[in-house]
PDB file of C-alpha atoms in Angstrom:
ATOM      1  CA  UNK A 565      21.638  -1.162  14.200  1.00 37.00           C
ATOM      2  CA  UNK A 566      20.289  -3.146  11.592  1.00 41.00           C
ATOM      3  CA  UNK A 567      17.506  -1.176   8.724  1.00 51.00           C
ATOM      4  CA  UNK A 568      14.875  -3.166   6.600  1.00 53.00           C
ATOM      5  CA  UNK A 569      15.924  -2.313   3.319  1.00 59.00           C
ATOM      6  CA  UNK A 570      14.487  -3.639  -0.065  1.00 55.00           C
ATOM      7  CA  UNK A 571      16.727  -4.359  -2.920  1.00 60.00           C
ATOM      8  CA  UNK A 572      13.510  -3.465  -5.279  1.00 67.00           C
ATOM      9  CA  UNK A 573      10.961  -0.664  -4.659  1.00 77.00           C
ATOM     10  CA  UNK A 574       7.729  -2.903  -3.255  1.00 88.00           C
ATOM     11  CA  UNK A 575       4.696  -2.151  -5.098  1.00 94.00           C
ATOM     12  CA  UNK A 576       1.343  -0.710  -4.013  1.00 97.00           C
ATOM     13  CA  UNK A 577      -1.031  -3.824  -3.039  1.00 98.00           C
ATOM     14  CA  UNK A 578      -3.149  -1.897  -5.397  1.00 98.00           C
ATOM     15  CA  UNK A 579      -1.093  -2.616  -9.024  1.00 97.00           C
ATOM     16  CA  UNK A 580      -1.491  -6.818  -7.729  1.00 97.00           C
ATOM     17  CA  UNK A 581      -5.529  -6.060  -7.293  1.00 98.00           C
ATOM     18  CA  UNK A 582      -5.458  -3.724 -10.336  1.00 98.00           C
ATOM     19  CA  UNK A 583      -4.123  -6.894 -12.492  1.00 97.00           C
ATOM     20  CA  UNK A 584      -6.955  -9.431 -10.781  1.00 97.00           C
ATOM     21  CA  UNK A 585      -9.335  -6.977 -11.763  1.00 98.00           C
ATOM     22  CA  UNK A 586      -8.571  -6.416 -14.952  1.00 98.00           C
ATOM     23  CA  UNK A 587      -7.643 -10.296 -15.744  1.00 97.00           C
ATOM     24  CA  UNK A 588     -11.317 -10.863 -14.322  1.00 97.00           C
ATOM     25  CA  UNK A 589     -13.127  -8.230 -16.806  1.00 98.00           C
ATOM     26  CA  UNK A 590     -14.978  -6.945 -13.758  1.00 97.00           C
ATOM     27  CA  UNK A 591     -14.826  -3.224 -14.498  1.00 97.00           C
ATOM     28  CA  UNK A 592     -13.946  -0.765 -11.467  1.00 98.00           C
ATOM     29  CA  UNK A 593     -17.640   0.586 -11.102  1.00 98.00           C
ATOM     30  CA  UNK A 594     -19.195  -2.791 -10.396  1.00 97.00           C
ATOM     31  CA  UNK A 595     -16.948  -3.551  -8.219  1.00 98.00           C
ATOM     32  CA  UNK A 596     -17.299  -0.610  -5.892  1.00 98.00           C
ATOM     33  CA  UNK A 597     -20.962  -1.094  -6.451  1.00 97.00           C
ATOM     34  CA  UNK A 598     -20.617  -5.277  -4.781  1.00 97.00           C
ATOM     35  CA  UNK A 599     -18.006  -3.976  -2.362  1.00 97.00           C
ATOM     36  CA  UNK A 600     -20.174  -1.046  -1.594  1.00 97.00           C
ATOM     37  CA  UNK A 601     -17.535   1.282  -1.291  1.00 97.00           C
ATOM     38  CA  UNK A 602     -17.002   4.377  -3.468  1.00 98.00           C
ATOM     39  CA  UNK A 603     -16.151   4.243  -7.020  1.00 98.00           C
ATOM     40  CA  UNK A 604     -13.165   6.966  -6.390  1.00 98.00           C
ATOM     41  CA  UNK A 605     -12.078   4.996  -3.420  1.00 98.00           C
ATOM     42  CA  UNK A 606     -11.404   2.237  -5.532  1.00 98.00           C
ATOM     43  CA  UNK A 607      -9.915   3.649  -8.381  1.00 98.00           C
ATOM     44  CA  UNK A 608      -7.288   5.429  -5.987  1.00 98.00           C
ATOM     45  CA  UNK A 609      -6.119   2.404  -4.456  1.00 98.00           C
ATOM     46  CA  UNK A 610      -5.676   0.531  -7.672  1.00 98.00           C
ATOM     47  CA  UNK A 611      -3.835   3.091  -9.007  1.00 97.00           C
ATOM     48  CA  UNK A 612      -1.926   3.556  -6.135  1.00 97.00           C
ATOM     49  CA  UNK A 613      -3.115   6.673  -5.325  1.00 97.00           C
ATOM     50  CA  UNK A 614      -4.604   5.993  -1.483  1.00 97.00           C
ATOM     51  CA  UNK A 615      -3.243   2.964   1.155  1.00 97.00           C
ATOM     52  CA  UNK A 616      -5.073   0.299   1.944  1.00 97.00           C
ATOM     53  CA  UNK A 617      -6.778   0.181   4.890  1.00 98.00           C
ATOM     54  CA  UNK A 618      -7.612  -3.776   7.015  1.00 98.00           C
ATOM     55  CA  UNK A 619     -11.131  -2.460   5.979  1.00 98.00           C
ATOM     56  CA  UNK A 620     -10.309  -2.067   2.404  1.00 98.00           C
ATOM     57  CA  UNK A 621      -7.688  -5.357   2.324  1.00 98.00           C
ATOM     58  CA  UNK A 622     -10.894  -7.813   4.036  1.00 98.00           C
ATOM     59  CA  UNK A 623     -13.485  -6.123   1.530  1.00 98.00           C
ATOM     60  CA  UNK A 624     -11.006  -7.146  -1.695  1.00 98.00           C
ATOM     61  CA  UNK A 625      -9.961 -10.602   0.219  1.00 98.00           C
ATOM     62  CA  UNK A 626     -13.811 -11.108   0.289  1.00 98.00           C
ATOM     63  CA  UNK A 627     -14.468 -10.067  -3.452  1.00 97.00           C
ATOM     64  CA  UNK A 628     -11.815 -10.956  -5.358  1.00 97.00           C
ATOM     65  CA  UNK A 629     -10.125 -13.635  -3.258  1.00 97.00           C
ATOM     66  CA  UNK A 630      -6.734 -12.251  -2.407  1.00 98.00           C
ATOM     67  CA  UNK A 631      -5.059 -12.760   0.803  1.00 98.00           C
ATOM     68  CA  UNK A 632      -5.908  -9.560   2.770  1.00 98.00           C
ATOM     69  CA  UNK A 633      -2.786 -10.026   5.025  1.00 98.00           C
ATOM     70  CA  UNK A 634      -0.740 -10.220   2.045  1.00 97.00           C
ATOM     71  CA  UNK A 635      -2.045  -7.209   0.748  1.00 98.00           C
ATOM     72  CA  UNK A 636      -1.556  -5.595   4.039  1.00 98.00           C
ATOM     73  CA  UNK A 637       2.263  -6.905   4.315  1.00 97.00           C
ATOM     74  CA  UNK A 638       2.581  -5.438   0.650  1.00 97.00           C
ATOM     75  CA  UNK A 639       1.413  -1.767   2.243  1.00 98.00           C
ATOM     76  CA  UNK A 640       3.668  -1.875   5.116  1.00 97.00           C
ATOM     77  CA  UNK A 641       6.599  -2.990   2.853  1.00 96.00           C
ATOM     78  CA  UNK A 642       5.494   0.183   0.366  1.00 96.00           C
ATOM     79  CA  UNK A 643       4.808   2.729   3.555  1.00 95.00           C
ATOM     80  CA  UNK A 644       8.142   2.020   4.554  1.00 94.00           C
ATOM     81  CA  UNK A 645      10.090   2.485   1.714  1.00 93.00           C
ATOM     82  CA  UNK A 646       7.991   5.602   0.734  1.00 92.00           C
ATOM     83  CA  UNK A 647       9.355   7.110   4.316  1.00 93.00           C
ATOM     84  CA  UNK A 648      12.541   5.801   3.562  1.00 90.00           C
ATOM     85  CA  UNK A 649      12.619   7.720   0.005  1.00 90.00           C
ATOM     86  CA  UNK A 650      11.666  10.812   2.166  1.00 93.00           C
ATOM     87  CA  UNK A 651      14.277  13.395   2.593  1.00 93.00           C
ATOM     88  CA  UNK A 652      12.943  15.285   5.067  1.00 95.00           C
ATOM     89  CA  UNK A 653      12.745  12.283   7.943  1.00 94.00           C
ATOM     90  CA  UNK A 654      15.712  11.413   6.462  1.00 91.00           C
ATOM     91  CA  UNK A 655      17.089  14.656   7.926  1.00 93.00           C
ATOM     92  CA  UNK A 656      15.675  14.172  10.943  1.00 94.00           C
ATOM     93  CA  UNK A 657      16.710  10.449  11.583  1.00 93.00           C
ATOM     94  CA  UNK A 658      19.984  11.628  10.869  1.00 92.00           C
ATOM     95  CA  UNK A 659      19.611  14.165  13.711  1.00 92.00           C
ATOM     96  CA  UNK A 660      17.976  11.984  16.255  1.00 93.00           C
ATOM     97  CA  UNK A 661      21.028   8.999  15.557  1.00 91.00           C
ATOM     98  CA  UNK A 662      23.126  11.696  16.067  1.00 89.00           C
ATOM     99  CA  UNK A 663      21.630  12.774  19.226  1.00 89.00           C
ATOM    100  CA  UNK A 664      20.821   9.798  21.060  1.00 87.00           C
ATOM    101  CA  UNK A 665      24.647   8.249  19.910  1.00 78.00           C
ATOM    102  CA  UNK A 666      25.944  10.801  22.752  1.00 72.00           C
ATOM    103  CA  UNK A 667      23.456   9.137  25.254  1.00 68.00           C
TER     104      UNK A 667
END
């Protein structure tokens, strides 16, 4: 059975549009305001606080430039490892290999 594991914890596409942002000067507000999406919406994804959605990704690919498939493969990658980090599917992954081993 082979497993998709990282050798580094991926980062929230967020932190990558976080830096653009900030390396632009364009402050958080006006953004939202040109992307016409909520300020708090914003802020939580880069801080890494909420996912990004295909919505979100094309809205930021349109505004600031940035890939949105590559900010998509950068959620997946962090989803993943998130449920990988969590103990209680670990549990029950452990349960199900278990269980469908005897099949």
């Amino acid at each position: 059975m082979s497993s998709l594991k990282y050798g580094f914890m991926p980062s929230h596409p967020g932190l990558l549009l976080k830096d653009e942002v900030e390396y632009r000067g364009i402050s958080q507000y006006a953004l939202s305001e040109k992307m016409q999406i909520s300020y708090s919406v914003v802020n939580e994804i880069l801080n890494g606080k909420r996912p990004l959605t295909p919505t979100t990704a094309l809205k930021f690919e349109a505004a600031l430039g940035v890939d949105a498939d590559t900010l998509m493969r950068m959620q997946t990658k962090y989803n993943m490892q998130i449920a990988r980090n969590d103990s209680k599917l670990k549990t029950v992954l452990e349960k199900l290999r278990k269980n469908v081993a005897v099949l």
